[in-house]
């Protein structure tokens, strides 16, 4: 293929109209005959024994069809209480406020709520621990004796850390995972350093902030087969979890994903088993949709983290060693991306030595899971201000300092494997004009303090296999069938890849989703792997369909397939376009009574890819009100190496979205718990997400360092853009006010206090 | 493959439980939010001009969301008013009583009925003609000037007749199709005959008798895309018709078939366009379900036919010539299987000469379509008593006479093509013990007259291409995905073929249906072609999946794929079964993070098959009450050449079902019209179908003359069994009462009258 015709061109999403008109069916739109409303009762205690649960009054209420507790759950061998996904309802003990203890299925919501109010649970409160550093101390209440858990969601996001040496859990009974990356002699490195920066950074739990709460509907048949419709990032991974938790075989579980209003790593199957058990006991379909408050209290946010970090550099501008200790609060169940944060601290630069260890620690808070480049913004928030401070101490330009020290192909990563071809230097170069343009602006504007900051970082990303089908339709267009969940415009990008492979326009390819019964397997839409992993399978299916079409056309036109051109609606002899056959005619020749050939069925199945990390760099400008500490982000640009943008419009949108979330995490977002483990801001008035009004127009700069193994050289796209902006914002604020603030989010109050202290 | 392990073994249907528990979703079970009820207004006249339609009062009724007439139909170029499928609502003229003239969509049924009552249609009645022989006469009212219509359904059933020489329409303005098969010198043949039989046979219109009436639901999106859920024999053929009638592209129409409560050729897309137009005008989903009375009055039954037939034979027992004239009443639109009846009259025997012509004639009755071996029972009902009478005249055993004259491979069929390898002689041999066993029974029993009869006949059947997928699931089982509608247990048979190809048990393969968006193309489940056409594609997909599984297992086991055995749940080294790998492990190695290989996606696409006609022979015993003429069928056996029964249980069921319908057609069934074209028996009390209480246990005898081109040698199965029983019953009655009755059904009244006359 020489010149790209469809790939690399901007297209609106093929499903844009359904989305904006409200016609698309999301999780909460699923309606089944006889469907009941599901609702669960959350624990009021952060840690307590369950002495007894009396559901008799709830069961007596007319309109209540099922009341379940842990006693109704299967006790299968598969059941792993060390994993939140497997802990459908609290058994014997509650471990965080809001943890589901019992659930009901009723005719309507008010009956369900009344039934919950009638459930009597007797608790015996236990000492709780909420801070991970405290939880590591000897004498801390021990939450549970579990092994390091794995969840399918997290696996996909943390593939990068695979192969890493994992020690036995370290300090304290609540440490479920300990990791250490050691290279070179760290003491020697610091001894040889001319400047050293050392600090402790704290970041709170934040929520993934998807618009649509968890919504799932379950129905059973008399054979004991389960069908679930839900808003999930992965149909096949949800099927897998349901099988594990409910002790079912894959052949008994059909998962049909609805449209999904965002997931960002947080939406797989969390409440699916609970809904399924309710439906089984009720003998009726049950739909369970979380309220926003339940989402914030009882879903699985991103972890809180405490990072002690020390980095050195020499006068010649070379970074030396890094020492860091990551303590990550995984809440009540294992599954935090601690290894990723640990790994990422050592990835972006040419460190001469490193000693980075991490602890995943249980606390009596909601358990956590992935959130877009999980652990990545944490690493950026800790590392990037240090890099900035070193540059300042050395009197170097922060961007030039990064360019000098940026990791490149062949440099060893913390786990000892060399970097593949990454575009870190290229994105730093791409962001340079933006950085320079901000250099000469006055440091004050309308009484506000102005600052600029730069940061960089990357993300390894998933790289699973894929499968796809491309079929010829009666009107001479093509169908693309995958089992992919479209979170971010993937269907449009995959259809572009198919169109490019076929040689036709995008309008000639329609993407369709099969489910776990009818669709070819697809990876979870997570870990930025969707287009990267599925793209080669889609391309293969398209080329396979094209080969079949050309073969049959060649026989009809008495020509060689190599001498033919496939284009919109027809095939013609390249050197004599008057010799042609329409694709709708070819359809007739491959289907039905007039068939001379077999139906066109393009098959694509592609193996796992090599890693294609995406690196990004951001430049931010902020204005700080010295009276109030209020920050306005006046400029933000993120440059990202995407290898080859399949659809620049959606890639830019992804970069803008990741950047916006990173800003929100940097400036405002925090799940605030009181001393009894209760969430103080379980609503979107008090939990402050970034809104369009808070943000400047974000410049997305696409850099193309092709991946050898991606379709058309594409790399992973979704996650890298959330990594650097938080560091760039922190550095810009420091540039404005002269202080590097160590606690995130960098709220107006913290800025004001820091300025008062300075 | 040496020994068959799954194919050829009897299995209950994989979907039996869903069906018997009522869980299966049929057409009428579809419920969509905001769905309206559709209802149409039928014409009270058999032939009339529509002067005006006033819908204003209906539109004013609260709860009415749409009222449509032909003015609301698209006037696309595709629109062919010469086809019933395209004549959604009467335009300018009504052509039969019950023809839809207008339709409404309303909140509920009673509102819809009230709205219909408020529609004022002014008609100007025109002379009508109801009998096809009259309709051929000069001066008969001319119904319309159309060309010979084709419907997708009928195409599939009448593939056998393709390639036949078709003359221009012959006598009268209502003849839409005329065909002539001529071989040898017919006058010479009769001149050389020692015995000759000549008679006229009449058979009425009958209904296909499916349990579930037409049921269809339509929904449009704002882009103008249509989705339809309906009880249909073919998803892709319905999509095609909707596109033609509504002027849409295939990419705009998604068809999702529900479970189907029978079709027998009569259920494709008849009311789908009407429902779609209603839904478009209403701006809401609409479901239209016919009442039984509407089914009988306004659907598309099997045609009425008048056959003049003359057959001769020599003293040596050799049949000589056949002359026949078939006049088939196609109702108000073309589409009757006249060519098939014409063809089949000349097929079963070694005629030395033939002159068979046929006329398809319009009348002011409901238009017709396929009904299981369409036209076949008509041919049998006309021909087989003639054969019997010749045998009797020659003093020969009717079975031996047939054996002597039965057509075989190489004999020329009426259209000049030689018979392929057919099993006619073999089924006649197979039925012989049953025939002999009845020979010595007394001719009277408890005052009733006893008789036995034999007949034979066959059916060419469809032979379209197919496509299918076989995918490996997490639990080590396999999914079979097709676009096939399962009418008769096809999923079970296809799953058996897949299991046999894979080398596993049937329990390890689950069939699933994709729709026109997600499923690979499948032929309409009609023309007995489902298992015959799809089987090879399913087998190919299974072998492709097996090849992939063995390839990956070979790499894991360090063995050669040829040295491995794939069995339930695992692959092992044939000579050392301790070296093995489970299929669930192999799944992990082909999916997700641990993938070493690409996902297992078995692809099957098979071209059109060669013809594999199925021949059958039946023996019947009846007892006739001489006082009343009442007939009791005391014994019936049908032997059929099925090539290779994939699932003997379902093949036997098919043969029993076809035989039962043939008996019903022979003895009781008739749509009775009055002189004004009104159906006098539009309900199942007055329209007499065969019930279980009417029938003996039917013996099904399977004969295996393998087809070279079928999977495992299978031949078409569904239709042949309906062909001979009607002839065997007629001959048995004649044997009992001594009179061959020429008018069907052979009711008690006709028998009584014939006995009085004799």
Tab-separated table of C-alpha atoms in Angstrom, chain B residues 187-404:
chain	number	residue	atom	x	y	z
B	187	UNK	CA	-49.357	-39.280	-30.069
B	188	UNK	CA	-47.152	-42.133	-31.168
B	189	UNK	CA	-46.649	-43.127	-27.523
B	190	UNK	CA	-50.384	-43.310	-26.865
B	191	UNK	CA	-50.910	-45.153	-30.140
B	192	UNK	CA	-48.475	-47.802	-28.973
B	193	UNK	CA	-50.076	-48.069	-25.538
B	194	UNK	CA	-52.224	-51.003	-24.504
B	195	UNK	CA	-53.873	-49.203	-21.637
B	196	UNK	CA	-54.527	-45.504	-21.140
B	197	UNK	CA	-55.861	-43.532	-18.208
B	198	UNK	CA	-57.219	-40.029	-18.546
B	199	UNK	CA	-58.785	-37.787	-15.959
B	200	UNK	CA	-59.084	-34.305	-14.554
B	201	UNK	CA	-57.967	-33.655	-10.996
B	202	UNK	CA	-58.811	-30.569	-8.941
B	203	UNK	CA	-57.146	-29.465	-5.720
B	204	UNK	CA	-58.132	-26.388	-3.714
B	205	UNK	CA	-56.088	-23.705	-2.056
B	206	UNK	CA	-54.729	-24.820	1.313
B	207	UNK	CA	-52.928	-22.894	4.029
B	208	UNK	CA	-49.410	-23.806	5.203
B	209	UNK	CA	-50.862	-24.245	8.677
B	210	UNK	CA	-47.948	-22.913	10.717
B	211	UNK	CA	-48.906	-22.518	14.376
B	212	UNK	CA	-47.581	-18.972	14.736
B	213	UNK	CA	-49.227	-16.290	12.589
B	214	UNK	CA	-47.137	-13.637	10.865
B	215	UNK	CA	-45.663	-11.380	13.579
B	216	UNK	CA	-43.336	-8.480	12.874
B	217	UNK	CA	-42.032	-5.418	14.666
B	218	UNK	CA	-40.391	-2.436	13.009
B	219	UNK	CA	-38.339	0.425	14.451
B	220	UNK	CA	-36.575	3.270	12.651
B	221	UNK	CA	-33.778	5.483	13.841
B	222	UNK	CA	-33.284	9.131	13.034
B	223	UNK	CA	-30.820	8.258	10.291
B	224	UNK	CA	-33.550	6.403	8.414
B	225	UNK	CA	-32.221	2.972	9.316
B	226	UNK	CA	-34.780	0.257	9.835
B	227	UNK	CA	-34.555	-2.643	12.266
B	228	UNK	CA	-37.106	-5.425	12.083
B	229	UNK	CA	-37.686	-8.329	14.419
B	230	UNK	CA	-39.898	-10.937	12.889
B	231	UNK	CA	-40.839	-14.528	12.532
B	232	UNK	CA	-39.336	-15.307	9.148
B	233	UNK	CA	-37.751	-18.221	7.367
B	234	UNK	CA	-34.904	-16.028	6.161
B	235	UNK	CA	-33.240	-12.978	7.611
B	236	UNK	CA	-31.257	-12.070	4.533
B	237	UNK	CA	-34.123	-12.619	2.097
B	238	UNK	CA	-36.358	-10.409	4.241
B	239	UNK	CA	-33.675	-7.739	4.228
B	240	UNK	CA	-33.579	-7.989	0.437
B	241	UNK	CA	-37.342	-7.615	0.063
B	242	UNK	CA	-37.484	-4.681	2.466
B	243	UNK	CA	-34.777	-2.955	0.464
B	244	UNK	CA	-36.591	-3.529	-2.816
B	245	UNK	CA	-39.983	-2.401	-1.587
B	246	UNK	CA	-38.891	0.539	0.535
B	247	UNK	CA	-36.072	1.694	-1.719
B	248	UNK	CA	-33.455	1.227	0.990
B	249	UNK	CA	-29.914	-0.046	0.852
B	250	UNK	CA	-28.992	-3.251	2.617
B	251	UNK	CA	-26.801	-1.251	4.935
B	252	UNK	CA	-29.899	0.596	6.160
B	253	UNK	CA	-31.901	-2.483	7.045
B	254	UNK	CA	-31.186	-4.855	9.891
B	255	UNK	CA	-33.306	-7.961	10.193
B	256	UNK	CA	-33.310	-9.990	13.390
B	257	UNK	CA	-35.316	-13.164	13.200
B	258	UNK	CA	-37.097	-14.360	16.284
B	259	UNK	CA	-37.885	-17.985	16.937
B	260	UNK	CA	-40.381	-19.127	14.362
B	261	UNK	CA	-43.477	-21.220	14.975
B	262	UNK	CA	-43.463	-22.845	11.575
B	263	UNK	CA	-43.300	-21.457	8.078
B	264	UNK	CA	-43.415	-24.278	5.553
B	265	UNK	CA	-42.569	-21.847	2.766
B	266	UNK	CA	-45.250	-19.326	3.671
B	267	UNK	CA	-43.306	-17.058	5.975
B	268	UNK	CA	-40.757	-14.614	4.701
B	269	UNK	CA	-41.498	-10.907	4.649
B	270	UNK	CA	-45.132	-10.581	3.561
B	271	UNK	CA	-46.251	-8.007	6.149
B	272	UNK	CA	-42.814	-6.635	6.966
B	273	UNK	CA	-42.893	-3.654	4.561
B	274	UNK	CA	-46.382	-2.693	5.731
B	275	UNK	CA	-45.255	-2.711	9.345
B	276	UNK	CA	-42.153	-0.726	8.460
B	277	UNK	CA	-44.152	1.982	6.667
B	278	UNK	CA	-46.537	2.238	9.624
B	279	UNK	CA	-43.637	2.633	12.036
B	280	UNK	CA	-41.991	5.267	9.880
B	281	UNK	CA	-45.126	7.350	9.684
B	282	UNK	CA	-45.921	6.912	13.391
B	283	UNK	CA	-42.378	7.737	14.439
B	284	UNK	CA	-42.645	4.891	16.938
B	285	UNK	CA	-41.958	1.164	16.842
B	286	UNK	CA	-44.922	-0.832	15.582
B	287	UNK	CA	-45.728	-4.487	16.060
B	288	UNK	CA	-48.208	-6.170	13.752
B	289	UNK	CA	-49.423	-9.670	14.565
B	290	UNK	CA	-52.038	-11.335	12.398
B	291	UNK	CA	-55.075	-13.020	13.864
B	292	UNK	CA	-55.751	-16.545	12.705
B	293	UNK	CA	-58.593	-15.229	10.609
B	294	UNK	CA	-56.351	-12.654	8.909
B	295	UNK	CA	-53.777	-15.388	8.338
B	296	UNK	CA	-56.288	-17.539	6.515
B	297	UNK	CA	-57.794	-14.660	4.523
B	298	UNK	CA	-54.868	-12.443	3.681
B	299	UNK	CA	-51.613	-14.380	3.876
B	300	UNK	CA	-50.278	-16.421	0.980
B	301	UNK	CA	-51.597	-19.983	0.878
B	302	UNK	CA	-50.777	-22.774	-1.536
B	303	UNK	CA	-52.465	-22.593	-4.934
B	304	UNK	CA	-55.551	-24.228	-6.328
B	305	UNK	CA	-54.838	-26.380	-9.355
B	306	UNK	CA	-56.706	-28.174	-12.146
B	307	UNK	CA	-54.736	-30.898	-13.883
B	308	UNK	CA	-55.833	-32.766	-17.001
B	309	UNK	CA	-53.691	-35.845	-17.230
B	310	UNK	CA	-53.402	-38.810	-19.592
B	311	UNK	CA	-50.898	-41.645	-19.147
B	312	UNK	CA	-50.381	-44.843	-21.092
B	313	UNK	CA	-48.631	-48.189	-20.653
B	314	UNK	CA	-47.908	-51.345	-22.596
B	315	UNK	CA	-48.815	-54.898	-21.749
B	316	UNK	CA	-45.183	-55.550	-20.851
B	317	UNK	CA	-45.646	-53.203	-17.909
B	318	UNK	CA	-43.741	-50.304	-19.417
B	319	UNK	CA	-45.182	-46.826	-19.016
B	320	UNK	CA	-45.305	-44.951	-22.306
B	321	UNK	CA	-46.349	-41.340	-22.612
B	322	UNK	CA	-47.779	-38.639	-20.400
B	323	UNK	CA	-49.805	-35.685	-21.533
B	324	UNK	CA	-50.859	-33.172	-18.937
B	325	UNK	CA	-52.154	-29.661	-18.700
B	326	UNK	CA	-51.719	-27.856	-15.443
B	327	UNK	CA	-53.840	-24.803	-14.729
B	328	UNK	CA	-52.662	-23.257	-11.512
B	329	UNK	CA	-54.555	-20.524	-9.717
B	330	UNK	CA	-51.999	-18.072	-8.430
B	331	UNK	CA	-54.566	-15.705	-6.928
B	332	UNK	CA	-54.238	-11.995	-7.450
B	333	UNK	CA	-50.466	-11.893	-8.003
B	334	UNK	CA	-48.030	-14.110	-9.857
B	335	UNK	CA	-45.781	-16.456	-7.922
B	336	UNK	CA	-47.315	-19.942	-7.992
B	337	UNK	CA	-45.150	-23.058	-8.324
B	338	UNK	CA	-46.795	-24.051	-11.588
B	339	UNK	CA	-43.505	-24.902	-13.260
B	340	UNK	CA	-42.690	-27.315	-10.455
B	341	UNK	CA	-45.923	-29.243	-10.715
B	342	UNK	CA	-45.448	-29.390	-14.460
B	343	UNK	CA	-41.905	-30.618	-14.098
B	344	UNK	CA	-42.693	-33.134	-11.381
B	345	UNK	CA	-45.422	-34.830	-13.391
B	346	UNK	CA	-42.722	-36.028	-15.764
B	347	UNK	CA	-39.996	-36.821	-13.269
B	348	UNK	CA	-40.603	-40.073	-11.379
B	349	UNK	CA	-40.946	-42.499	-14.287
B	350	UNK	CA	-39.237	-43.532	-17.510
B	351	UNK	CA	-41.743	-41.927	-19.865
B	352	UNK	CA	-41.076	-42.593	-23.520
B	353	UNK	CA	-42.773	-39.348	-24.486
B	354	UNK	CA	-44.198	-36.356	-22.687
B	355	UNK	CA	-46.183	-33.280	-23.492
B	356	UNK	CA	-46.805	-31.373	-20.309
B	357	UNK	CA	-47.783	-27.769	-20.287
B	358	UNK	CA	-48.747	-25.452	-17.517
B	359	UNK	CA	-50.548	-22.158	-17.070
B	360	UNK	CA	-50.222	-19.859	-14.118
B	361	UNK	CA	-53.456	-17.911	-13.973
B	362	UNK	CA	-54.557	-14.872	-12.002
B	363	UNK	CA	-57.856	-14.900	-10.137
B	364	UNK	CA	-59.470	-12.637	-7.548
B	365	UNK	CA	-58.265	-14.708	-4.649
B	366	UNK	CA	-55.373	-14.304	-2.204
B	367	UNK	CA	-52.046	-14.667	-3.931
B	368	UNK	CA	-50.118	-17.814	-3.206
B	369	UNK	CA	-46.615	-18.825	-2.370
B	370	UNK	CA	-44.616	-21.870	-1.422
B	371	UNK	CA	-45.876	-24.648	0.819
B	372	UNK	CA	-43.463	-27.517	1.535
B	373	UNK	CA	-42.429	-29.026	-1.796
B	374	UNK	CA	-44.654	-26.461	-3.501
B	375	UNK	CA	-46.573	-28.032	-6.336
B	376	UNK	CA	-45.296	-31.463	-5.399
B	377	UNK	CA	-48.359	-32.886	-3.657
B	378	UNK	CA	-50.416	-31.585	-6.591
B	379	UNK	CA	-48.333	-33.598	-9.013
B	380	UNK	CA	-48.554	-36.669	-6.811
B	381	UNK	CA	-52.315	-36.308	-6.368
B	382	UNK	CA	-52.772	-36.217	-10.139
B	383	UNK	CA	-50.154	-38.678	-11.327
B	384	UNK	CA	-50.032	-41.428	-8.715
B	385	UNK	CA	-53.672	-42.578	-9.031
B	386	UNK	CA	-53.105	-42.791	-12.805
B	387	UNK	CA	-50.091	-45.027	-12.245
B	388	UNK	CA	-52.164	-47.147	-9.899
B	389	UNK	CA	-54.997	-47.432	-12.391
B	390	UNK	CA	-52.590	-48.479	-15.146
B	391	UNK	CA	-51.137	-51.190	-12.911
B	392	UNK	CA	-54.590	-52.459	-12.080
B	393	UNK	CA	-55.593	-52.466	-15.743
B	394	UNK	CA	-52.492	-54.475	-16.522
B	395	UNK	CA	-53.104	-56.764	-13.550
B	396	UNK	CA	-49.786	-55.818	-12.030
B	397	UNK	CA	-48.873	-55.131	-8.451
B	398	UNK	CA	-48.850	-51.325	-8.109
B	399	UNK	CA	-45.534	-51.375	-6.284
B	400	UNK	CA	-43.865	-53.761	-8.723
B	401	UNK	CA	-45.213	-51.613	-11.593
B	402	UNK	CA	-43.571	-48.562	-10.079
B	403	UNK	CA	-40.325	-50.426	-9.453
B	404	UNK	CA	-40.262	-51.461	-13.080
